[in-house]
Every structure is written in structure tokens, then in C-alpha cells.
Coordinates of C-alpha atoms (C1' of nucleotides) in Angstrom, one line a residue:
Chain A
M1 CA 2.6 -11.7 36.4
K2 CA -1.0 -10.8 37.2
I3 CA -4.0 -9.5 35.5
D4 CA -6.6 -7.1 36.7
P5 CA -9.9 -8.9 37.4
N6 CA -11.9 -5.7 37.2
S7 CA -10.7 -4.7 33.7
S8 CA -13.3 -4.7 31.0
A9 CA -10.8 -5.7 28.3
D10 CA -10.7 -9.2 26.9
L11 CA -8.9 -11.7 29.0
S12 CA -6.7 -12.7 26.2
A13 CA -5.6 -9.1 25.6
Q14 CA -4.9 -8.7 29.3
I15 CA -2.8 -11.9 29.5
A16 CA -0.9 -10.9 26.3
Q17 CA -0.2 -7.5 27.9
A18 CA 1.1 -9.1 31.1
I19 CA 3.5 -11.3 29.2
R20 CA 4.5 -8.5 26.9
D21 CA 5.4 -6.4 29.9
A22 CA 7.4 -9.2 31.3
I23 CA 9.4 -9.4 28.1
V24 CA 9.9 -5.7 27.7
N25 CA 11.0 -5.4 31.4
G26 CA 13.4 -8.2 31.0
D27 CA 11.6 -10.5 33.5
L28 CA 11.5 -13.0 30.6
I29 CA 14.7 -13.1 28.6
V30 CA 15.4 -14.2 25.0
D31 CA 15.0 -17.9 24.4
E32 CA 13.4 -18.5 27.8
R33 CA 10.6 -20.9 27.7
L34 CA 7.2 -19.8 28.9
P35 CA 5.1 -22.2 31.0
S36 CA 3.0 -24.5 28.9
E37 CA -0.5 -23.4 27.8
S38 CA -2.1 -25.6 30.5
E39 CA 0.1 -24.1 33.2
L40 CA -0.6 -20.6 32.0
A41 CA -4.3 -21.4 32.0
D42 CA -4.1 -22.5 35.6
H43 CA -1.9 -19.5 36.5
F44 CA -4.3 -16.9 35.1
N45 CA -7.4 -18.9 35.9
V46 CA -8.7 -19.1 32.4
S47 CA -9.2 -21.8 29.8
R48 CA -6.6 -22.9 27.4
P49 CA -8.2 -21.4 24.3
T50 CA -8.0 -18.0 26.0
V51 CA -4.3 -18.5 26.7
R52 CA -3.8 -19.5 23.1
E53 CA -5.5 -16.4 21.9
A54 CA -3.1 -14.4 24.0
L55 CA -0.1 -16.3 22.7
K56 CA -1.2 -15.7 19.1
R57 CA -1.3 -12.0 19.8
L58 CA 2.3 -12.1 20.9
A59 CA 3.3 -14.3 18.0
A60 CA 1.9 -11.8 15.6
Q61 CA 4.3 -9.2 17.0
S62 CA 7.2 -11.7 16.7
L63 CA 7.6 -11.6 20.5
I64 CA 7.4 -15.3 20.9
R65 CA 7.8 -18.4 18.7
T66 CA 6.2 -21.8 19.4
Q67 CA 7.4 -25.3 18.9
R68 CA 5.4 -28.5 19.1
G69 CA 6.5 -31.7 20.7
A70 CA 7.9 -32.9 24.0
A71 CA 10.5 -30.2 24.7
G72 CA 8.3 -27.7 22.8
G73 CA 6.4 -24.7 24.0
A74 CA 6.5 -20.9 23.6
F75 CA 9.8 -19.2 23.7
V76 CA 10.7 -15.5 23.9
N77 CA 11.8 -14.7 20.5
R78 CA 14.9 -12.6 19.6
L79 CA 13.4 -9.8 17.6
R80 CA 15.6 -9.6 14.5
F81 CA 15.9 -6.6 12.2
E82 CA 14.6 -8.6 9.3
D83 CA 11.4 -9.5 11.2
A84 CA 10.9 -5.9 12.2
Y85 CA 11.4 -4.7 8.7
S86 CA 8.3 -6.4 7.3
Q87 CA 6.1 -5.3 10.2
Q88 CA 7.5 -1.8 9.8
I89 CA 6.7 -1.8 6.1
T90 CA 3.2 -3.1 6.5
T91 CA 2.4 -0.6 9.2
S92 CA 3.9 2.4 7.3
T93 CA 2.1 1.4 4.1
L94 CA -1.3 1.2 5.9
L95 CA -0.6 4.5 7.8
L96 CA -0.2 6.3 4.5
S97 CA -3.1 4.6 2.7
M98 CA -5.6 4.8 5.6
N99 CA -4.9 8.4 6.8
A100 CA -5.1 10.3 3.5
V101 CA -1.5 11.4 4.0
S102 CA -0.7 13.6 1.1
F103 CA 1.9 12.6 -1.4
E104 CA 3.8 15.8 -0.4
T105 CA 4.0 14.9 3.3
A106 CA 5.1 11.3 2.6
C107 CA 7.7 12.5 0.1
E108 CA 9.0 15.2 2.5
A109 CA 9.5 12.6 5.3
R110 CA 11.1 10.1 3.0
Y111 CA 13.7 12.4 1.5
A112 CA 14.4 14.2 4.8
L113 CA 15.2 10.8 6.3
E114 CA 17.3 9.7 3.4
R115 CA 19.3 12.8 3.5
A116 CA 20.1 11.9 7.1
C117 CA 21.7 8.7 5.8
A118 CA 23.6 10.2 2.8
P119 CA 26.7 11.6 4.7
L120 CA 27.1 8.3 6.6
S121 CA 26.7 6.3 3.4
A122 CA 29.2 8.4 1.5
Q123 CA 31.6 7.7 4.2
R124 CA 31.0 4.0 4.9
R125 CA 29.4 2.3 1.9
T126 CA 31.1 -0.8 0.7
A127 CA 31.8 -1.6 -2.9
D128 CA 28.8 -3.9 -2.9
H129 CA 26.4 -1.1 -2.0
L130 CA 27.8 1.0 -4.8
A131 CA 27.6 -1.9 -7.2
T132 CA 23.9 -2.4 -6.3
M133 CA 23.2 1.2 -6.9
R134 CA 24.9 1.2 -10.3
A135 CA 23.2 -2.0 -11.3
E136 CA 19.8 -0.6 -10.5
I137 CA 20.6 2.5 -12.5
V138 CA 21.3 0.3 -15.5
R139 CA 18.1 -1.6 -15.0
Q140 CA 16.1 1.6 -14.8
S141 CA 17.6 2.8 -18.1
Q142 CA 16.1 -0.1 -20.0
P143 CA 13.2 1.1 -22.1
G144 CA 10.9 -1.9 -21.9
L145 CA 10.5 -1.7 -18.1
T146 CA 6.9 -1.5 -16.7
D147 CA 6.2 1.2 -14.2
E148 CA 6.0 -1.3 -11.4
A149 CA 9.4 -2.7 -12.2
F150 CA 10.8 0.8 -12.5
C151 CA 9.4 1.6 -9.0
A152 CA 10.7 -1.6 -7.5
S153 CA 14.2 -0.8 -8.9
D154 CA 13.9 2.7 -7.5
V155 CA 13.2 1.2 -4.1
A156 CA 16.2 -1.2 -4.4
F157 CA 18.4 1.8 -5.3
H158 CA 17.4 3.7 -2.3
R159 CA 17.7 0.7 0.0
A160 CA 21.3 0.3 -1.1
L161 CA 21.9 3.9 -0.4
V162 CA 20.4 3.6 3.1
D163 CA 22.1 0.3 3.9
G164 CA 25.4 1.9 2.8
A165 CA 25.4 3.9 6.1
G166 CA 26.2 0.6 7.8
N167 CA 23.8 1.3 10.7
P168 CA 21.1 -1.4 11.1
V169 CA 19.0 0.9 13.2
L170 CA 18.9 3.5 10.5
S171 CA 18.1 0.8 7.9
Y172 CA 15.2 -0.3 10.1
H173 CA 13.7 3.1 10.5
L174 CA 14.1 3.9 6.8
A175 CA 12.7 0.7 5.5
G176 CA 9.1 1.9 6.2
A177 CA 9.7 5.4 4.9
V178 CA 11.1 4.1 1.6
E179 CA 8.9 1.1 0.9
A180 CA 5.6 2.6 2.0
M181 CA 5.8 5.0 -0.8
Q182 CA 6.0 2.4 -3.5
P183 CA 2.2 2.0 -3.7
L184 CA 1.9 5.8 -4.3
M185 CA 4.8 5.7 -6.8
N186 CA 3.0 2.9 -8.6
M187 CA 0.1 5.2 -9.3
I188 CA 2.4 7.5 -11.3
T189 CA 2.9 7.0 -15.0
F190 CA 6.5 7.6 -15.8
T191 CA 7.1 9.1 -19.2
A192 CA 10.4 8.3 -21.0
R193 CA 11.4 11.9 -20.2
S194 CA 10.6 11.7 -16.5
R195 CA 12.5 8.4 -16.2
E196 CA 15.4 10.0 -17.9
A197 CA 15.4 12.8 -15.3
I198 CA 15.2 10.4 -12.4
V199 CA 18.0 8.1 -13.7
A200 CA 20.2 11.1 -14.2
L201 CA 19.6 12.2 -10.6
H202 CA 20.3 8.7 -9.4
S203 CA 23.6 8.8 -11.3
R204 CA 24.4 12.1 -9.7
I205 CA 23.7 10.6 -6.3
A206 CA 25.8 7.5 -6.9
D207 CA 28.6 9.6 -8.1
A208 CA 28.6 11.6 -4.9
I209 CA 28.4 8.5 -2.8
E210 CA 31.4 7.0 -4.7
A211 CA 33.3 10.2 -4.3
G212 CA 32.6 10.2 -0.5
D213 CA 30.8 13.5 -0.8
G214 CA 27.9 13.4 1.5
A215 CA 26.8 17.0 0.9
A216 CA 26.6 16.4 -2.8
A217 CA 24.6 13.3 -2.2
S218 CA 22.2 15.2 0.0
A219 CA 21.8 17.9 -2.7
G220 CA 21.1 15.2 -5.2
L221 CA 18.4 13.8 -3.0
T222 CA 16.9 17.3 -2.7
A223 CA 16.8 17.6 -6.4
L224 CA 15.2 14.2 -6.7
E225 CA 12.6 15.1 -4.1
E226 CA 11.7 18.2 -6.2
E227 CA 11.4 16.1 -9.3
T228 CA 9.4 13.4 -7.6
L229 CA 7.1 16.0 -6.1
K230 CA 6.5 17.6 -9.5
L231 CA 5.5 14.3 -11.0
G232 CA 3.3 13.4 -8.1
Q233 CA 1.5 16.7 -8.0
T234 CA -0.1 16.1 -11.4
V235 CA -1.5 12.8 -10.1
F236 CA -2.4 13.6 -6.5
A237 CA -3.6 17.1 -6.9
E238 CA -7.0 16.4 -5.4
R239 CA -5.6 15.1 -2.1
Q240 CA -3.8 18.1 -0.9
R241 CA -6.2 19.5 1.6
K242 CA -7.0 18.0 4.9
E243 CA -3.9 16.3 6.4
R244 CA -1.7 19.2 7.4
P245 CA -4.1 20.6 10.0
A246 CA -4.4 17.1 11.5
A247 CA -0.6 16.8 11.7
N248 CA 0.4 14.9 14.8
Chain B
M1 CA -9.5 -15.0 -0.1
K2 CA -7.9 -18.5 -0.1
I3 CA -5.3 -20.4 1.9
D4 CA -2.8 -22.9 0.7
P5 CA -3.8 -26.4 1.9
N6 CA -0.2 -27.7 1.4
S7 CA 1.4 -25.1 3.6
S8 CA 3.1 -26.4 6.8
A9 CA 2.3 -23.2 8.7
D10 CA -0.4 -22.9 11.3
L11 CA -3.9 -22.5 9.9
S12 CA -4.5 -19.5 12.0
A13 CA -1.3 -17.8 10.7
Q14 CA -2.3 -18.6 7.1
I15 CA -5.8 -17.2 7.6
A16 CA -4.4 -14.1 9.3
Q17 CA -2.1 -13.6 6.4
A18 CA -4.9 -14.0 3.8
I19 CA -7.0 -11.4 5.6
R20 CA -4.0 -9.1 6.1
D21 CA -3.3 -9.3 2.4
A22 CA -6.9 -8.4 1.6
I23 CA -6.6 -5.3 3.8
V24 CA -3.2 -4.2 2.5
N25 CA -4.4 -4.7 -1.1
G26 CA -7.5 -2.7 -0.5
D27 CA -10.0 -5.6 -1.0
L28 CA -11.2 -4.8 2.5
I29 CA -11.6 -1.1 3.2
V30 CA -11.6 0.8 6.5
D31 CA -14.6 0.2 8.7
E32 CA -15.8 -2.7 6.5
R33 CA -17.2 -5.6 8.5
L34 CA -15.6 -9.0 8.1
P35 CA -17.9 -12.0 7.9
S36 CA -18.7 -13.4 11.4
E37 CA -16.4 -16.0 13.0
S38 CA -18.8 -18.8 12.0
E39 CA -18.9 -17.7 8.4
L40 CA -15.2 -17.3 8.2
A41 CA -14.8 -20.8 9.7
D42 CA -17.1 -22.2 7.0
H43 CA -15.3 -20.3 4.3
F44 CA -11.8 -21.5 5.3
N45 CA -13.1 -24.9 6.4
V46 CA -11.7 -24.6 9.9
S47 CA -13.2 -24.4 13.4
R48 CA -14.2 -21.2 15.1
P49 CA -11.3 -21.3 17.6
T50 CA -8.8 -21.4 14.7
V51 CA -10.5 -18.4 13.1
R52 CA -10.5 -16.6 16.4
E53 CA -6.7 -17.1 16.8
A54 CA -6.3 -15.6 13.4
L55 CA -8.4 -12.6 14.3
K56 CA -6.5 -12.1 17.5
R57 CA -3.3 -11.9 15.5
L58 CA -4.7 -9.2 13.4
A59 CA -6.1 -7.4 16.4
A60 CA -2.6 -7.4 17.9
Q61 CA -1.4 -5.4 14.9
S62 CA -4.4 -3.0 15.2
L63 CA -5.5 -4.1 11.8
I64 CA -9.0 -5.0 13.0
R65 CA -11.2 -4.2 16.0
T66 CA -14.0 -6.3 17.3
Q67 CA -17.4 -5.4 18.8
R68 CA -19.8 -7.6 20.6
G69 CA -23.5 -7.8 20.2
A70 CA -26.1 -8.0 17.5
A71 CA -24.5 -5.6 15.0
G72 CA -21.1 -6.5 16.2
G73 CA -18.2 -8.4 14.5
A74 CA -14.7 -7.7 13.3
F75 CA -14.1 -4.4 11.4
V76 CA -11.1 -3.2 9.5
N77 CA -9.5 -0.7 11.7
R78 CA -8.3 2.7 10.6
L79 CA -4.6 2.5 11.7
R80 CA -4.0 5.8 13.5
F81 CA -0.7 7.4 14.1
E82 CA -1.1 7.2 17.9
D83 CA -1.7 3.4 17.7
A84 CA 1.3 3.0 15.4
Y85 CA 3.5 5.1 17.8
S86 CA 3.2 2.6 20.7
Q87 CA 3.9 -0.4 18.5
Q88 CA 6.8 1.4 17.0
I89 CA 8.2 2.2 20.4
T90 CA 7.9 -1.3 21.7
T91 CA 9.5 -2.8 18.6
S92 CA 12.3 -0.3 18.5
T93 CA 13.0 -0.8 22.2
L94 CA 13.2 -4.6 21.9
L95 CA 15.3 -4.4 18.8
L96 CA 17.9 -2.4 20.7
S97 CA 17.8 -4.5 23.9
M98 CA 17.7 -7.9 22.2
N99 CA 20.3 -7.4 19.5
A100 CA 23.2 -5.9 21.5
V101 CA 23.1 -2.8 19.5
S102 CA 25.8 -0.5 20.7
F103 CA 25.1 2.7 22.3
E104 CA 27.0 4.4 19.6
T105 CA 25.0 2.9 16.8
A106 CA 21.7 3.8 18.4
C107 CA 22.9 7.2 19.2
E108 CA 24.1 7.8 15.6
A109 CA 20.8 6.8 14.2
R110 CA 18.8 8.9 16.5
Y111 CA 20.7 12.1 16.0
A112 CA 21.0 11.6 12.3
L113 CA 17.2 11.3 12.1
E114 CA 16.7 14.2 14.4
R115 CA 18.9 16.4 12.3
A116 CA 16.6 15.6 9.4
C117 CA 13.8 17.2 11.2
A118 CA 15.6 20.2 12.5
P119 CA 15.4 22.4 9.3
L120 CA 11.7 21.7 8.9
S121 CA 11.0 22.3 12.6
A122 CA 12.9 25.6 12.5
Q123 CA 10.7 26.6 9.6
R124 CA 7.3 25.4 10.8
R125 CA 7.2 25.0 14.6
T126 CA 4.3 26.6 16.3
A127 CA 4.6 28.7 19.5
D128 CA 3.4 25.7 21.3
H129 CA 6.2 23.5 20.3
L130 CA 8.7 26.1 21.3
A131 CA 7.0 26.6 24.6
T132 CA 7.2 22.9 25.3
M133 CA 10.9 22.9 24.6
R134 CA 11.5 25.8 26.9
A135 CA 9.4 24.3 29.6
E136 CA 11.3 21.1 29.5
I137 CA 14.6 23.0 29.7
V138 CA 13.4 24.6 32.8
R139 CA 12.4 21.3 34.3
Q140 CA 15.8 19.8 33.4
S141 CA 17.5 22.6 35.3
Q142 CA 15.9 21.8 38.6
P143 CA 18.5 20.2 40.9
G144 CA 16.3 17.7 42.7
L145 CA 15.4 15.7 39.6
T146 CA 16.0 12.0 39.4
D147 CA 17.9 10.6 36.5
E148 CA 14.7 8.9 35.2
A149 CA 12.8 12.2 35.3
F150 CA 15.7 14.0 33.6
C151 CA 15.6 11.4 30.8
A152 CA 11.9 11.6 30.5
S153 CA 12.1 15.4 30.1
D154 CA 14.9 14.9 27.6
V155 CA 12.6 12.7 25.5
A156 CA 9.7 15.3 25.8
F157 CA 12.1 18.0 24.6
H158 CA 13.1 16.0 21.5
R159 CA 9.6 15.0 20.8
A160 CA 8.6 18.6 20.7
L161 CA 11.5 19.4 18.4
V162 CA 10.4 16.5 16.0
D163 CA 6.7 17.4 16.1
G164 CA 7.6 20.9 15.3
A165 CA 8.3 19.8 11.7
G166 CA 4.5 19.4 11.4
N167 CA 4.9 16.1 9.5
P168 CA 3.1 13.2 11.2
V169 CA 5.0 10.7 9.1
L170 CA 8.2 12.1 10.3
S171 CA 6.9 12.1 13.9
Y172 CA 5.9 8.5 13.5
H173 CA 9.3 7.3 12.3
L174 CA 11.1 9.4 14.9
A175 CA 9.1 8.2 17.8
G176 CA 10.8 4.8 17.9
A177 CA 14.3 6.3 17.4
V178 CA 13.9 8.7 20.2
E179 CA 11.9 6.7 22.8
A180 CA 13.8 3.5 22.3
M181 CA 16.9 5.1 23.7
Q182 CA 15.3 6.0 27.0
P183 CA 16.2 2.7 28.6
L184 CA 19.8 3.1 27.6
M185 CA 19.8 6.7 28.8
N186 CA 18.3 5.6 32.1
M187 CA 21.4 3.5 32.7
I188 CA 23.6 6.6 32.7
T189 CA 24.2 8.5 35.9
F190 CA 24.1 12.2 35.1
T191 CA 26.4 14.4 37.2
A192 CA 25.4 18.0 37.8
R193 CA 28.1 19.0 35.4
S194 CA 26.9 16.8 32.6
R195 CA 23.3 17.9 33.1
E196 CA 24.5 21.5 32.8
A197 CA 26.2 20.7 29.5
I198 CA 23.1 19.0 28.1
V199 CA 20.8 21.8 29.2
A200 CA 23.1 24.4 27.6
L201 CA 22.9 22.5 24.3
H202 CA 19.2 22.2 24.6
S203 CA 19.0 25.9 25.0
R204 CA 21.2 26.4 22.0
I205 CA 19.0 24.2 19.9
A206 CA 15.8 25.9 21.1
D207 CA 17.3 29.3 20.3
A208 CA 18.1 28.1 16.8
I209 CA 14.6 26.8 16.3
E210 CA 13.2 30.0 17.6
A211 CA 15.4 32.0 15.2
G212 CA 14.3 29.8 12.3
D213 CA 17.9 28.7 11.8
G214 CA 17.8 25.0 10.8
A215 CA 21.5 24.8 10.2
A216 CA 22.3 26.0 13.7
A217 CA 19.8 23.6 15.1
S218 CA 21.5 20.7 13.3
A219 CA 24.9 21.9 14.5
G220 CA 23.5 21.9 18.1
L221 CA 22.2 18.4 17.7
T222 CA 25.6 17.3 16.4
A223 CA 27.2 18.8 19.5
L224 CA 24.6 17.1 21.7
E225 CA 25.3 13.8 20.0
E226 CA 29.0 14.1 20.8
E227 CA 28.2 15.0 24.4
T228 CA 25.8 12.1 24.8
L229 CA 28.3 9.7 23.2
K230 CA 31.0 10.8 25.6
L231 CA 28.7 10.1 28.6
G232 CA 27.6 6.8 27.2
Q233 CA 31.0 5.5 26.4
T234 CA 32.0 5.3 30.0
V235 CA 29.0 3.2 30.8
F236 CA 28.7 1.0 27.7
A237 CA 32.4 0.5 27.0
E238 CA 32.1 -3.3 27.1
R239 CA 29.4 -3.5 24.4
Q240 CA 31.3 -2.0 21.5
R241 CA 32.3 -5.1 19.6
K242 CA 30.0 -7.3 17.7
E243 CA 27.2 -5.3 16.1
R244 CA 28.8 -3.4 13.3
P245 CA 29.8 -6.6 11.3
A246 CA 26.3 -7.8 11.7
A247 CA 25.0 -4.6 10.2
N248 CA 22.0 -5.1 8.0
Chain C
dA1 C1' -49.4 8.0 17.0
dG2 C1' -45.6 8.2 19.9
dA3 C1' -42.7 7.0 23.6
dC4 C1' -41.2 3.6 26.6
dT5 C1' -40.4 -1.3 27.9
dT6 C1' -39.6 -6.0 26.8
dT7 C1' -38.2 -9.6 24.0
dT8 C1' -35.5 -11.7 20.6
dA9 C1' -31.7 -12.8 17.8
dA10 C1' -27.0 -12.4 16.5
dA11 C1' -22.5 -11.9 17.5
dT12 C1' -18.3 -12.2 20.3
dG13 C1' -16.2 -14.0 24.8
dT14 C1' -15.2 -18.0 27.5
dC15 C1' -15.1 -22.7 28.9
dA16 C1' -14.6 -27.9 28.9
dG17 C1' -13.1 -31.9 26.9
dA18 C1' -11.3 -34.5 23.3
dC19 C1' -8.2 -36.1 19.7
dA20 C1' -4.2 -35.4 16.2
dA21 C1' 0.5 -34.6 15.3
dA22 C1' 5.1 -33.6 16.4
dT23 C1' 9.0 -34.4 19.0
dA24 C1' 12.4 -35.3 22.6
dA25 C1' 13.6 -38.4 26.0
dA26 C1' 13.3 -42.9 28.0
dA27 C1' 13.1 -47.7 27.4
dT28 C1' 13.9 -51.7 24.8
dC29 C1' 16.1 -54.7 21.6
dT30 C1' 19.8 -56.4 18.7
Chain D
dA1 C1' 27.2 -49.6 22.0
dG2 C1' 24.0 -48.5 18.7
dA3 C1' 19.7 -48.7 16.6
dT4 C1' 14.8 -49.0 17.3
dT5 C1' 10.5 -48.6 19.7
dT6 C1' 7.8 -46.7 23.2
dT7 C1' 6.2 -43.1 25.9
dA8 C1' 5.2 -38.7 27.7
dT9 C1' 4.7 -33.9 26.8
dT10 C1' 3.2 -30.1 24.2
dT11 C1' 1.1 -27.5 20.6
dG12 C1' -2.6 -27.6 16.9
dT13 C1' -7.3 -28.4 15.9
dC14 C1' -12.2 -29.6 16.5
dT15 C1' -16.9 -30.0 18.6
dG16 C1' -20.2 -28.2 21.4
dA17 C1' -21.9 -25.5 24.8
dC18 C1' -23.0 -21.4 27.6
dA19 C1' -22.3 -16.4 29.0
dT20 C1' -22.5 -11.6 27.8
dT21 C1' -23.3 -7.8 25.0
dT22 C1' -26.0 -5.2 21.9
dA23 C1' -29.0 -3.6 18.3
dA24 C1' -33.3 -4.2 16.4
dA25 C1' -37.9 -5.9 16.6
dA26 C1' -42.1 -6.5 19.1
dG27 C1' -45.1 -5.3 22.4
dT28 C1' -47.3 -2.0 25.7
dC29 C1' -48.9 2.0 27.7
dT30 C1' -50.3 6.8 27.5

DNA sequence: AGACTTTTAAATGTCAGACAAATAAAATCT
DNA sequence: AGATTTTATTTGTCTGACATTTAAAAGTCT
């Protein structure tokens, strides 16, 4: 594990990268203890605060965890799906809000990805997933609900749909796509009539999932995408210019 | 922007979270300058090294960038898709390697997500995307290629397919799913015969994309998934136990 | 006056040394 | 043997200092 003495980058960034590489390459394995901060400082010929800055960078990515005390130190962390979810959601949310991604583009991506889960979910969902979907539909039908609560319930419904596929890798990738749209959805005022339409489509999708009919579930998602798009266009009309040319 | 004095967490983690929240909530906008390290230290009543550790955490997530010099400081960074790609790929790769995700599960997720892109790509791909796909097919047909180079070309082919959809949000989400499988694919020894089968399927997919036939492209991907699975099962037979129950 | 050079000030990057707090292991005591 | 105390190790935090970079201000020359 070496760093380039000619590099112009921060020492702490270089050290973090060296350790990160060692983890990704498998030179450091899960739960392995890194040398102490002092030892790392000696090894890289830097001071302890510099080493600490490097370790904090890695901790921010959940690549290591630290423990105080005699047998403490920094350990290679097993990156769990739950940890990755929250990072994924934060990153996805910021990507949308900072890059002037149009509502249409975000919507298209979200529903395309969800349709990829629908057939698997129709095949594999447990009774629990279905119950969650039904429960959220009931919640969404209550008249007193705020727009925020309606959106949160919408997310919960779709999460259950996605998780029904029983594939944690899919759930991980979808988490960002679904949750990152919530801030955008929160900007939409849902009339009683539009809520009714959405809830009806949710029921249609839940029915298809219950029946094990993946194609029908996909069709329901497509209809929901159109409905969502229609609602969004009235709100986000001014944004629809500059992001498609910058695609990729 | 406050921190909880009763929390047991590290001060630098708390401060990073406070600033992160401010960015996500829009209290700090892109390119806005944060107070200097000394000012932040005064504000949060901590020392400068502690503030620096917090800032390094944020820098590791590309949420801020720093600049030295008189008009320097820490600035809220516009999170770009390219920056997010590499983080996404690192995270996805580690998720697979550290959680004993079966080859089947990873494969299923990848191809399900790719099929979501196929119809859009068939509709919108530029001549450039198609040319890249064709060029990679030619490269893959060359006999002298190492397994690693074959896999790298495979990734490039699929990236072109995904990017053809012209939706940067989709490309972002797919980047992890596609690239994270490369280490697994690298463990497979491709016989001349299996390469032939893969290249034939790639051609079939490219033809469908060229013809604008999304359904045919999806079908080609399904066939490719089956072929890939077949190859992988001989290598990864021992792994197929414990990850499905731990789903989600 | 205008262009060039020098100086200055502000900010991050790095270092050294110290102490606090947590914690596991070793030593001690009952 | 079991409970308690001590000790050593390690991370967390602070203070203060100096190095380096950089933009702006001040000064100088034509």
C-alpha cells in the first residue's frame, strides 16, 4: 500500500484511495483490522491528523467502522444493503435536484425500472408484501391526508412492490429511483380527483400482483406513469428544456 | 444548523450530518461557500481538526469541494452524473462481493434492469450508440482476446445499449448493475464456443435495436441472461444457498 | 493612466504534542 | 475461582504552530 509522492492531491485523499483500493481488491477483507492510526501515520510518513482525515473519508462511505479502546481500531466494514440504501437515496435525490433533471426524465426512469420488477414481484411476492400494498392503498384513500403523507404512502406502496421481487440487488437499485422522486412529488398538489385516479391504479396493480399477472402489473405501471406525468406537467412545465441534450 | 450535545456519535459525524442535511434541504445551494473552518469551529464549538474531519466526510461523498488560497474555502459541489457513476460502481461491487450475493441474483437484477432500457434504446439510440455496439461485437469476435478484455468489451456493449435510452438517470442506475458484475464475469473462463454464443446474441440484440424493435431486444436480453446463467452456474455452484432468505 | 510587479492577507493543508475517554486484557485481591 | 482494580492501547478531541496556495491590494515603472 503506497502513495504517489508526486501527486498534487491531498495526502488524506491519496491515503484514503490507497486503502479503498486495498479493500476493493480484496487485500483487506471484511472485519480485518487496519493498523492503528499511529502505525498508519508512520507507514505513510504523515501525521496522525492526516491519517484520521483519510479514515473519516472511508467511514463516510461505510467502508470502515471504528471502535475505541484497547482492542479497538478501524475495521473493514461489511457493506450492508441497508447502509447502501440511504447513501443511494441521498445521492439520487441530489442528482435530480442539482442537475435540473426534468420531471419527465426522472419519471420515465423510475417507471421503466419498476416495470422490470413487476413480473418478478407477481411471481414471488409474499403475503406480507401484498398486505403492505393493500394497507397503503387504504391509507391513501383517507380524505384528511396531507400531500406529504400521501406521497410517503405512495413510496411505501412502490417499495413493497419492488421488494416483492425478492431480489435485494434490485431493491437496492430501485431504492434511489423511487425515493428520489419524493421531493418532486411533494411539489404537486393532489386534488381529490387525482388521488382517486392514482389509488384506482394502485388497486389495479395490486390486483395484478395478487393474480400473479406480471404483464398486467406492468401495464398498470404504464398507466400510472401517464397519470403521474400528466399531473407533473402542469407543475414542472417550465423545466422541460435543457436536460435531454445533456443526456449522459 | 445545530448539533445535539447529548448524542453519543462522533462530533465530526454529527457536524457532517448537519451540513449534509442543510445541503439536501436546499438551505445551502450549489456553489455556495461554507464558512471557513475556523468559523465553523466557533459555530459548533469544536476545534478545527474536528471540523476538518467532518468536511472530509462530505468531500468523500462529493457533496463539497475545497479550494485553497485567499478566496478559497469549501463550496457546495454540484453532484454530476459522472461523479455519481464511480461511487455507484464501487458501492455496487462491494455489495456483491461482501454479501455473498449469488451469481443468479446479480444476473437477474442486471438483465431485468437492462430489459427496462431496451424499448427506450430501440426508440431513441443515436447512430453513435449503435456504432459502439457493433464495434464491440467486432472486438469480441477476435480470437486472441483475454477473458478480461472480453468482459470489458461486454460491459462496453451493454453500456452503449443502456446509454442509447438517452436518459441519464437510467444510465446512472444501470452503471452499478452492469459494472459490478464484471468481477464475477472475470472469474468465468469463456470457451471459444461460449464466446460465439454470446457474440451471436449481442448481434441479435444490436439488430433489434437497429430495427427499433424493443420487444425483440428484450427477448435477446432474456436469451443472453439464460446463456450467462448457464455459464455461471458451473463456476458459482457452491454459492447458491444463503442469500435468498436474507433478501431485503 | 495603464500595465506590471510586489506585498499582503486569508484560507486550506500539514505537523507535533498533549490529554480525555473507552475498553479489553492483565494483575491483584478476596 | 471469582470479583475487582490496574494498566496499556487506541480512538476522540484540543491547542497551537507553520507551510502553501491564491486572490486582491498596494506599489512601481513606463
